[in-house]
Tab-separated table of C-alpha atoms in Angstrom:
chain	number	residue	atom	x	y	z
M	1	UNK	CA	-85.230	-50.048	-48.118
M	2	UNK	CA	-88.377	-47.825	-47.234
M	3	UNK	CA	-90.107	-49.203	-50.388
M	4	UNK	CA	-89.488	-52.859	-49.291
M	5	UNK	CA	-90.582	-52.183	-45.753
M	6	UNK	CA	-93.666	-50.352	-46.789
M	7	UNK	CA	-94.526	-53.161	-49.227
M	8	UNK	CA	-94.152	-55.757	-46.326
M	9	UNK	CA	-96.257	-53.816	-44.105
M	10	UNK	CA	-99.168	-53.334	-46.536
M	11	UNK	CA	-98.966	-57.151	-47.303
M	12	UNK	CA	-99.373	-58.006	-43.571
M	13	UNK	CA	-102.335	-55.651	-43.361
M	14	UNK	CA	-103.959	-57.089	-46.439
M	15	UNK	CA	-103.533	-60.627	-45.013
M	16	UNK	CA	-104.804	-59.614	-41.574
M	17	UNK	CA	-108.053	-58.810	-43.240
M	18	UNK	CA	-108.394	-62.569	-44.040
M	19	UNK	CA	-108.174	-63.725	-40.419
M	20	UNK	CA	-111.832	-64.863	-40.347
M	21	UNK	CA	-111.087	-67.468	-43.089
M	22	UNK	CA	-108.822	-69.708	-40.896
M	23	UNK	CA	-108.852	-71.011	-37.395
M	24	UNK	CA	-105.112	-70.182	-37.239
M	25	UNK	CA	-104.939	-66.431	-37.112
M	26	UNK	CA	-101.119	-66.204	-36.904
M	27	UNK	CA	-99.733	-63.511	-39.129
M	28	UNK	CA	-95.998	-63.741	-38.828
M	29	UNK	CA	-93.553	-62.334	-41.343
M	30	UNK	CA	-93.524	-63.757	-44.822
M	31	UNK	CA	-90.550	-66.081	-45.482
M	32	UNK	CA	-90.934	-65.705	-49.220
M	33	UNK	CA	-89.048	-62.773	-50.612
M	34	UNK	CA	-90.472	-60.756	-53.404
M	35	UNK	CA	-93.824	-62.371	-53.100
M	36	UNK	CA	-95.662	-59.513	-54.828
M	37	UNK	CA	-93.028	-59.750	-57.446
M	38	UNK	CA	-92.249	-56.100	-57.926
M	39	UNK	CA	-88.496	-56.944	-58.615
M	40	UNK	CA	-87.896	-58.464	-62.052
M	41	UNK	CA	-85.073	-60.171	-63.911
M	42	UNK	CA	-86.329	-59.702	-67.389
M	43	UNK	CA	-89.849	-61.123	-67.368
M	44	UNK	CA	-89.261	-63.380	-64.395
M	45	UNK	CA	-89.735	-62.428	-60.680
M	46	UNK	CA	-86.349	-61.928	-59.060
M	47	UNK	CA	-85.274	-65.022	-56.872
M	48	UNK	CA	-87.745	-67.474	-58.193
M	49	UNK	CA	-86.255	-70.595	-59.878
M	50	UNK	CA	-87.408	-73.653	-61.658
M	51	UNK	CA	-86.402	-77.124	-62.294
M	52	UNK	CA	-87.589	-79.274	-65.205
M	53	UNK	CA	-89.482	-78.250	-68.249
M	54	UNK	CA	-91.655	-75.461	-66.808
M	55	UNK	CA	-91.257	-71.841	-67.449
M	56	UNK	CA	-92.274	-68.977	-65.103
M	57	UNK	CA	-92.866	-65.306	-65.788
M	58	UNK	CA	-94.298	-62.305	-63.952
M	59	UNK	CA	-97.541	-61.062	-65.501
M	60	UNK	CA	-99.900	-58.157	-64.897
M	61	UNK	CA	-102.451	-58.882	-62.150
M	62	UNK	CA	-105.266	-58.141	-64.475
M	63	UNK	CA	-104.389	-61.400	-66.349
M	64	UNK	CA	-107.176	-63.968	-65.977
M	65	UNK	CA	-108.938	-61.389	-63.709
M	66	UNK	CA	-106.910	-61.813	-60.619
M	67	UNK	CA	-108.024	-58.098	-60.175
M	68	UNK	CA	-109.592	-55.373	-62.402
M	69	UNK	CA	-109.251	-51.672	-62.940
M	70	UNK	CA	-110.565	-49.439	-60.229
M	71	UNK	CA	-112.757	-47.042	-62.349
M	72	UNK	CA	-116.410	-45.871	-62.496
M	73	UNK	CA	-117.075	-47.429	-66.019
M	74	UNK	CA	-115.763	-50.296	-68.128
M	75	UNK	CA	-112.662	-49.334	-70.004
M	76	UNK	CA	-112.604	-49.520	-73.759
M	77	UNK	CA	-111.711	-53.155	-74.909
M	78	UNK	CA	-112.645	-54.658	-71.534
M	79	UNK	CA	-112.657	-58.404	-71.489
M	80	UNK	CA	-116.075	-60.159	-71.670
M	81	UNK	CA	-114.999	-62.731	-69.085
M	82	UNK	CA	-112.402	-63.269	-66.230
M	83	UNK	CA	-110.654	-65.929	-68.285
M	84	UNK	CA	-110.171	-63.696	-71.243
M	85	UNK	CA	-108.780	-60.825	-69.190
M	86	UNK	CA	-105.426	-59.547	-70.016
M	87	UNK	CA	-103.297	-56.443	-69.026
M	88	UNK	CA	-104.475	-54.691	-72.216
M	89	UNK	CA	-108.100	-55.917	-71.878
M	90	UNK	CA	-108.995	-56.337	-68.291
M	91	UNK	CA	-112.127	-57.574	-66.825
M	92	UNK	CA	-114.198	-54.880	-65.158
M	93	UNK	CA	-115.822	-56.071	-62.056
M	94	UNK	CA	-117.834	-52.993	-61.440
M	95	UNK	CA	-117.815	-49.469	-60.241
M	96	UNK	CA	-114.712	-48.882	-58.216
M	97	UNK	CA	-114.499	-52.650	-57.703
M	98	UNK	CA	-111.229	-54.372	-58.388
M	99	UNK	CA	-112.629	-57.761	-57.699
M	100	UNK	CA	-113.340	-60.061	-54.713
M	101	UNK	CA	-109.685	-60.715	-53.793
M	102	UNK	CA	-108.408	-57.134	-53.501
M	103	UNK	CA	-111.514	-55.051	-53.661
M	104	UNK	CA	-110.016	-51.579	-53.540
M	105	UNK	CA	-106.171	-51.247	-53.366
M	106	UNK	CA	-104.311	-53.788	-55.284
M	107	UNK	CA	-101.144	-54.820	-57.190
M	108	UNK	CA	-102.039	-53.062	-60.524
M	109	UNK	CA	-103.207	-49.704	-59.039
M	110	UNK	CA	-100.947	-49.931	-55.970
M	111	UNK	CA	-100.626	-50.071	-52.260
M	112	UNK	CA	-100.153	-46.413	-51.611
M	113	UNK	CA	-98.743	-45.684	-55.110
M	114	UNK	CA	-96.755	-49.013	-55.387
M	115	UNK	CA	-98.378	-50.189	-58.622
M	116	UNK	CA	-95.606	-52.475	-59.927
M	117	UNK	CA	-96.892	-55.772	-58.501
M	118	UNK	CA	-97.268	-58.963	-60.606
M	119	UNK	CA	-98.615	-62.418	-60.330
M	120	UNK	CA	-96.768	-65.709	-61.418
M	121	UNK	CA	-97.575	-67.464	-64.561
M	122	UNK	CA	-96.396	-71.126	-64.972
M	123	UNK	CA	-96.457	-72.876	-68.317
M	124	UNK	CA	-94.678	-75.808	-69.910
M	125	UNK	CA	-94.618	-79.709	-69.984
M	126	UNK	CA	-94.758	-81.307	-66.605
M	127	UNK	CA	-95.522	-84.920	-67.814
M	128	UNK	CA	-91.841	-86.009	-68.029
M	129	UNK	CA	-90.120	-88.136	-65.519
M	130	UNK	CA	-88.196	-85.354	-63.938
M	131	UNK	CA	-88.360	-82.728	-61.358
M	132	UNK	CA	-91.087	-80.125	-62.233
M	133	UNK	CA	-90.887	-77.442	-59.519
M	134	UNK	CA	-90.824	-73.809	-58.701
M	135	UNK	CA	-88.467	-72.871	-56.010
M	136	UNK	CA	-89.252	-69.580	-54.199
M	137	UNK	CA	-86.634	-67.147	-52.698
M	138	UNK	CA	-86.689	-67.800	-49.033
M	139	UNK	CA	-85.552	-66.038	-45.915
M	140	UNK	CA	-82.912	-68.214	-44.323
M	141	UNK	CA	-81.868	-69.435	-40.762
M	142	UNK	CA	-85.374	-70.473	-39.965
M	143	UNK	CA	-86.050	-73.446	-37.509
M	144	UNK	CA	-89.653	-74.479	-37.783
M	145	UNK	CA	-91.598	-77.634	-38.273
M	146	UNK	CA	-95.066	-76.134	-38.698
M	147	UNK	CA	-95.763	-73.631	-41.256
M	148	UNK	CA	-98.914	-71.819	-42.734
M	149	UNK	CA	-99.079	-71.227	-46.508
M	150	UNK	CA	-101.536	-68.838	-48.070
M	151	UNK	CA	-101.876	-68.003	-51.757
M	152	UNK	CA	-104.362	-67.520	-54.608
M	153	UNK	CA	-104.238	-69.982	-57.286
M	154	UNK	CA	-105.901	-70.436	-60.753
M	155	UNK	CA	-105.443	-73.652	-62.810
M	156	UNK	CA	-106.297	-73.331	-66.517
M	157	UNK	CA	-104.597	-76.644	-67.260
M	158	UNK	CA	-102.637	-79.172	-65.089
M	159	UNK	CA	-103.200	-82.564	-63.412
M	160	UNK	CA	-102.431	-81.100	-60.081
M	161	UNK	CA	-100.350	-78.322	-58.442
M	162	UNK	CA	-98.713	-79.352	-55.043
M	163	UNK	CA	-97.067	-77.426	-52.204
M	164	UNK	CA	-94.703	-78.543	-49.333
M	165	UNK	CA	-91.908	-81.055	-48.801
M	166	UNK	CA	-90.346	-82.057	-52.060
M	167	UNK	CA	-93.351	-80.887	-54.121
M	168	UNK	CA	-92.548	-81.530	-57.797
M	169	UNK	CA	-89.580	-83.783	-56.877
M	170	UNK	CA	-89.281	-86.882	-58.990
M	171	UNK	CA	-88.004	-90.083	-57.454
M	172	UNK	CA	-89.817	-92.907	-59.464
M	173	UNK	CA	-93.001	-90.893	-59.232
M	174	UNK	CA	-93.919	-87.171	-58.843
M	175	UNK	CA	-94.228	-85.921	-55.314
M	176	UNK	CA	-97.317	-83.817	-54.519
M	177	UNK	CA	-95.806	-82.440	-51.389
M	178	UNK	CA	-97.965	-82.053	-48.319
M	179	UNK	CA	-101.139	-80.968	-50.125
M	180	UNK	CA	-102.247	-80.475	-53.745
M	181	UNK	CA	-104.913	-78.592	-55.755
M	182	UNK	CA	-106.661	-79.529	-58.925
M	183	UNK	CA	-108.332	-77.685	-61.703
M	184	UNK	CA	-111.780	-78.734	-60.440
M	185	UNK	CA	-111.115	-77.165	-57.090
M	186	UNK	CA	-110.019	-73.758	-58.628
M	187	UNK	CA	-112.785	-73.881	-61.166
M	188	UNK	CA	-115.364	-74.151	-58.306
M	189	UNK	CA	-113.880	-70.989	-56.566
M	190	UNK	CA	-115.158	-67.557	-57.366
M	191	UNK	CA	-113.836	-66.406	-60.634
M	192	UNK	CA	-111.736	-69.481	-60.753
M	193	UNK	CA	-109.292	-68.131	-58.152
M	194	UNK	CA	-109.008	-70.499	-55.130
M	195	UNK	CA	-107.594	-69.182	-51.965
M	196	UNK	CA	-105.176	-71.629	-50.171
M	197	UNK	CA	-104.801	-71.330	-46.440
M	198	UNK	CA	-103.157	-74.504	-45.076
M	199	UNK	CA	-101.124	-75.126	-42.093
M	200	UNK	CA	-98.878	-78.309	-42.097
M	201	UNK	CA	-95.672	-79.865	-41.022
M	202	UNK	CA	-92.522	-79.641	-43.054
M	203	UNK	CA	-89.101	-81.076	-42.609
M	204	UNK	CA	-87.354	-79.360	-39.812
M	205	UNK	CA	-84.644	-77.187	-41.230
M	206	UNK	CA	-82.480	-74.283	-40.210
M	207	UNK	CA	-82.199	-73.017	-43.754
M	208	UNK	CA	-85.318	-73.132	-45.796
M	209	UNK	CA	-84.884	-74.443	-49.323
M	210	UNK	CA	-86.647	-76.233	-52.191
M	211	UNK	CA	-86.772	-79.647	-50.356
M	212	UNK	CA	-88.511	-78.111	-47.312
M	213	UNK	CA	-91.036	-76.280	-49.436
M	214	UNK	CA	-91.641	-75.855	-52.997
M	215	UNK	CA	-94.325	-75.726	-55.704
M	216	UNK	CA	-94.736	-78.854	-57.958
M	217	UNK	CA	-96.819	-79.308	-61.132
M	218	UNK	CA	-97.857	-82.256	-63.302
M	219	UNK	CA	-99.435	-82.573	-66.614
M	220	UNK	CA	-99.203	-81.410	-70.377
M	221	UNK	CA	-99.637	-77.849	-71.584
M	222	UNK	CA	-99.546	-76.517	-68.196
M	223	UNK	CA	-100.967	-73.006	-67.496
M	224	UNK	CA	-101.280	-72.139	-63.863
M	225	UNK	CA	-101.280	-68.681	-62.080
M	226	UNK	CA	-100.287	-67.936	-58.396
M	227	UNK	CA	-100.636	-64.741	-56.669
M	228	UNK	CA	-99.304	-63.263	-53.332
M	229	UNK	CA	-97.745	-66.543	-51.800
M	230	UNK	CA	-97.109	-66.287	-48.224
M	231	UNK	CA	-95.270	-68.760	-46.018
M	232	UNK	CA	-95.347	-68.130	-42.229
M	233	UNK	CA	-93.626	-70.074	-39.347
M	234	UNK	CA	-96.259	-71.085	-36.758
M	235	UNK	CA	-94.224	-73.538	-34.648
M	236	UNK	CA	-94.336	-72.411	-30.966
M	237	UNK	CA	-90.958	-74.002	-30.388
M	238	UNK	CA	-89.452	-72.542	-33.671
M	239	UNK	CA	-86.974	-69.829	-34.156
M	240	UNK	CA	-86.012	-67.203	-36.735
M	241	UNK	CA	-83.465	-64.578	-36.871
M	242	UNK	CA	-84.384	-60.945	-36.638
M	243	UNK	CA	-85.335	-58.678	-39.496
M	244	UNK	CA	-81.993	-56.764	-39.091
M	245	UNK	CA	-79.887	-60.018	-39.081
M	246	UNK	CA	-81.918	-61.110	-42.255
M	247	UNK	CA	-81.006	-57.867	-44.003
M	248	UNK	CA	-77.535	-58.156	-42.840
M	249	UNK	CA	-77.116	-61.464	-44.364
M	250	UNK	CA	-78.495	-60.099	-47.520
M	251	UNK	CA	-75.659	-57.556	-47.579
M	252	UNK	CA	-76.785	-54.556	-45.524
M	253	UNK	CA	-75.426	-54.407	-41.950
M	254	UNK	CA	-76.402	-51.872	-39.385
M	255	UNK	CA	-74.225	-51.935	-36.237
M	256	UNK	CA	-76.459	-52.082	-33.227
M	257	UNK	CA	-74.118	-49.882	-31.186
M	258	UNK	CA	-72.722	-47.405	-33.559
M	259	UNK	CA	-75.460	-47.563	-36.223
M	260	UNK	CA	-72.768	-47.491	-38.755
M	261	UNK	CA	-73.878	-49.127	-42.210
M	262	UNK	CA	-71.955	-51.579	-44.107
M	263	UNK	CA	-72.943	-52.875	-47.527
M	264	UNK	CA	-71.319	-56.261	-48.222
M	265	UNK	CA	-69.215	-55.885	-45.123
M	266	UNK	CA	-69.640	-56.038	-41.270
M	267	UNK	CA	-66.535	-53.926	-40.565
M	268	UNK	CA	-66.960	-50.259	-41.537
M	269	UNK	CA	-63.564	-49.432	-40.159
M	270	UNK	CA	-65.314	-46.707	-38.067
M	271	UNK	CA	-66.963	-44.942	-41.058
M	272	UNK	CA	-70.696	-44.120	-41.034
M	273	UNK	CA	-71.057	-46.135	-44.386
M	274	UNK	CA	-68.745	-48.656	-45.910
M	275	UNK	CA	-69.279	-50.478	-49.295
M	276	UNK	CA	-67.303	-53.672	-50.233
M	277	UNK	CA	-67.375	-53.409	-53.917
M	278	UNK	CA	-68.352	-50.927	-56.648
M	279	UNK	CA	-71.168	-48.297	-56.307
M	280	UNK	CA	-72.967	-46.376	-58.970
M	281	UNK	CA	-75.065	-43.328	-58.456
M	282	UNK	CA	-76.602	-40.551	-60.601
M	283	UNK	CA	-75.053	-37.887	-58.433
M	284	UNK	CA	-72.713	-37.582	-55.512
M	285	UNK	CA	-72.338	-34.432	-53.541
M	286	UNK	CA	-69.433	-34.252	-50.833
M	287	UNK	CA	-69.448	-31.292	-48.491
M	288	UNK	CA	-66.159	-29.432	-48.250
M	289	UNK	CA	-64.393	-29.703	-44.932
M	290	UNK	CA	-60.693	-28.713	-45.836
M	291	UNK	CA	-59.269	-25.584	-47.450
M	292	UNK	CA	-59.939	-25.437	-51.326
M	293	UNK	CA	-56.719	-24.501	-53.048
M	294	UNK	CA	-57.770	-21.192	-54.531
M	295	UNK	CA	-54.875	-19.793	-52.477
M	296	UNK	CA	-52.621	-20.984	-55.332
M	297	UNK	CA	-53.724	-18.022	-57.362
M	298	UNK	CA	-52.904	-15.526	-54.661
M	299	UNK	CA	-50.158	-13.254	-55.924
M	300	UNK	CA	-47.931	-14.109	-52.824
M	301	UNK	CA	-48.143	-17.865	-53.435
M	302	UNK	CA	-44.959	-19.422	-54.938
M	303	UNK	CA	-45.302	-22.663	-56.692
M	304	UNK	CA	-42.358	-25.200	-56.536
M	305	UNK	CA	-40.017	-24.633	-59.360
M	306	UNK	CA	-40.263	-27.347	-61.982
M	307	UNK	CA	-36.559	-28.149	-61.461
M	308	UNK	CA	-37.336	-28.983	-57.828
M	309	UNK	CA	-40.482	-30.990	-58.872
M	310	UNK	CA	-38.265	-33.080	-61.266
M	311	UNK	CA	-35.780	-33.777	-58.492
M	312	UNK	CA	-38.655	-34.820	-56.098
M	313	UNK	CA	-40.376	-36.977	-58.554
M	314	UNK	CA	-36.976	-38.894	-59.307
M	315	UNK	CA	-36.402	-39.473	-55.569
M	316	UNK	CA	-39.853	-40.278	-54.476
M	317	UNK	CA	-41.793	-41.747	-57.525
M	318	UNK	CA	-44.874	-39.413	-56.925
M	319	UNK	CA	-45.800	-35.674	-56.955
M	320	UNK	CA	-45.176	-33.552	-53.968
M	321	UNK	CA	-48.275	-33.528	-51.547
M	322	UNK	CA	-49.754	-36.472	-53.483
M	323	UNK	CA	-49.796	-39.700	-51.232
M	324	UNK	CA	-47.829	-42.770	-52.335
M	325	UNK	CA	-49.433	-46.056	-53.654
M	326	UNK	CA	-48.443	-47.669	-50.377
M	327	UNK	CA	-50.131	-45.082	-48.386
M	328	UNK	CA	-53.348	-45.375	-50.452
M	329	UNK	CA	-53.338	-49.103	-50.165
M	330	UNK	CA	-52.997	-48.831	-46.380
M	331	UNK	CA	-55.116	-45.877	-45.613
M	332	UNK	CA	-57.659	-45.543	-48.674
M	333	UNK	CA	-58.421	-42.444	-50.524
M	334	UNK	CA	-60.015	-39.243	-48.886
M	335	UNK	CA	-61.940	-38.134	-51.876
M	336	UNK	CA	-62.301	-34.433	-50.705
M	337	UNK	CA	-58.600	-34.082	-49.871
M	338	UNK	CA	-57.487	-35.931	-53.052
M	339	UNK	CA	-59.648	-33.752	-55.290
M	340	UNK	CA	-58.166	-30.674	-53.563
M	341	UNK	CA	-54.621	-31.861	-53.993
M	342	UNK	CA	-55.075	-32.832	-57.582
M	343	UNK	CA	-56.759	-29.388	-58.338
M	344	UNK	CA	-53.752	-27.699	-56.641
M	345	UNK	CA	-51.445	-29.541	-58.870
M	346	UNK	CA	-53.527	-28.410	-61.836
M	347	UNK	CA	-53.574	-24.909	-60.683
M	348	UNK	CA	-49.828	-24.904	-60.065
M	349	UNK	CA	-49.289	-26.433	-63.451
M	350	UNK	CA	-51.440	-23.606	-64.967
M	351	UNK	CA	-49.183	-21.065	-63.295
M	352	UNK	CA	-46.212	-22.668	-64.740
M	353	UNK	CA	-47.934	-22.826	-68.214
M	354	UNK	CA	-48.777	-19.158	-67.987
M	355	UNK	CA	-45.141	-18.328	-66.945
M	356	UNK	CA	-43.747	-20.411	-69.904
M	357	UNK	CA	-46.339	-18.897	-72.308
M	358	UNK	CA	-45.162	-15.393	-71.280
M	359	UNK	CA	-41.545	-16.491	-71.880
M	360	UNK	CA	-42.409	-18.073	-75.269
M	361	UNK	CA	-44.091	-14.812	-76.241
M	362	UNK	CA	-41.158	-12.669	-75.234
M	363	UNK	CA	-38.956	-15.025	-77.033
M	364	UNK	CA	-41.088	-14.712	-80.221
M	365	UNK	CA	-41.048	-10.916	-79.957
M	366	UNK	CA	-37.145	-11.017	-79.643
M	367	UNK	CA	-36.977	-13.531	-82.677
M	368	UNK	CA	-39.328	-11.174	-84.602
M	369	UNK	CA	-37.146	-8.159	-83.961
M	370	UNK	CA	-33.870	-10.169	-84.810
M	371	UNK	CA	-35.581	-11.295	-88.077
M	372	UNK	CA	-36.334	-7.773	-89.006
M	373	UNK	CA	-32.629	-6.640	-88.312
M	374	UNK	CA	-31.473	-9.524	-90.526
M	375	UNK	CA	-33.786	-8.668	-93.365
M	376	UNK	CA	-32.554	-4.991	-93.144
M	377	UNK	CA	-28.844	-6.082	-93.208
M	378	UNK	CA	-29.594	-8.361	-96.249
M	379	UNK	CA	-31.153	-5.558	-97.963
M	380	UNK	CA	-28.119	-3.332	-97.732
M	381	UNK	CA	-26.035	-3.167	-101.026
M	382	UNK	CA	-22.726	-4.986	-100.908
């Protein structure tokens, strides 16, 4: 959680530095999740979807020179031009200069050590009579008619790239959305990266989706790059839920009164943390609050005889001191108490095994003595 919040905070600071480029200086929260694409599903940014014959992937920000390495001299194998730049052969902009877009800190070298950001690469065939659109992962429960969209875009090949209402949606013709960008526009920008900063009206919606805002693309042999997309509500009469409520809808709830945390559930049953579903961890340490059953090995302790254990099991269907299935279904399992109970049973069983081993050893000794007597008797002449 700290990682996500820190990333969002730095992104807001980054965008605030661009205030002078637009008359509209509103810098509300970004409605696009994972916009610097540090979360990946394979090679795709998590949550991003497509329709049609286009393909998306998250690539290193050195690609096409969105930014370059922050170093005093050009690295070995540096690209000769921005267009030739790749992750392995970046374009060197100069001494400790990552480029005009993110001059110092950046996606590749990190916002305060977060160095796993990516940019979006879009390829494929957008000439067919079908939807050809990229759908972003959005925050939900938004009521706004006016939004501000900001991003960097580079078009290597495409007829146009559109943004906004129904962008990329096909209904007899391809919809360019609220505005579109062409290759000639991005080619004229510095290093071929054009900075979009547009405020426009979209369809009023209380759950932002691909019909309210999407990226559409048209053309054959498409190759387009998009970096740091940001969508901000700027409608003075609009509404959006709180960050806490947004996080809660995504599965993590913090009760405003008790501060109890629920993952996948609102009701923690009074516990500080409740998880509805499975959980995985590299290590779990639980502090002991009950007595640990070392007392079983005290010489004065007397374990229940096995004959009584047998009778109890036949009557109750479970071991003594161990809760029944019905009790566990109704009350759950106290891991500390259950582990202590199971250990107690293991220790009691160990005592029984020790006693049985003593009895077996004694019996073996008796048998050995008897065998010797039998052999002596057999050896006596008749």
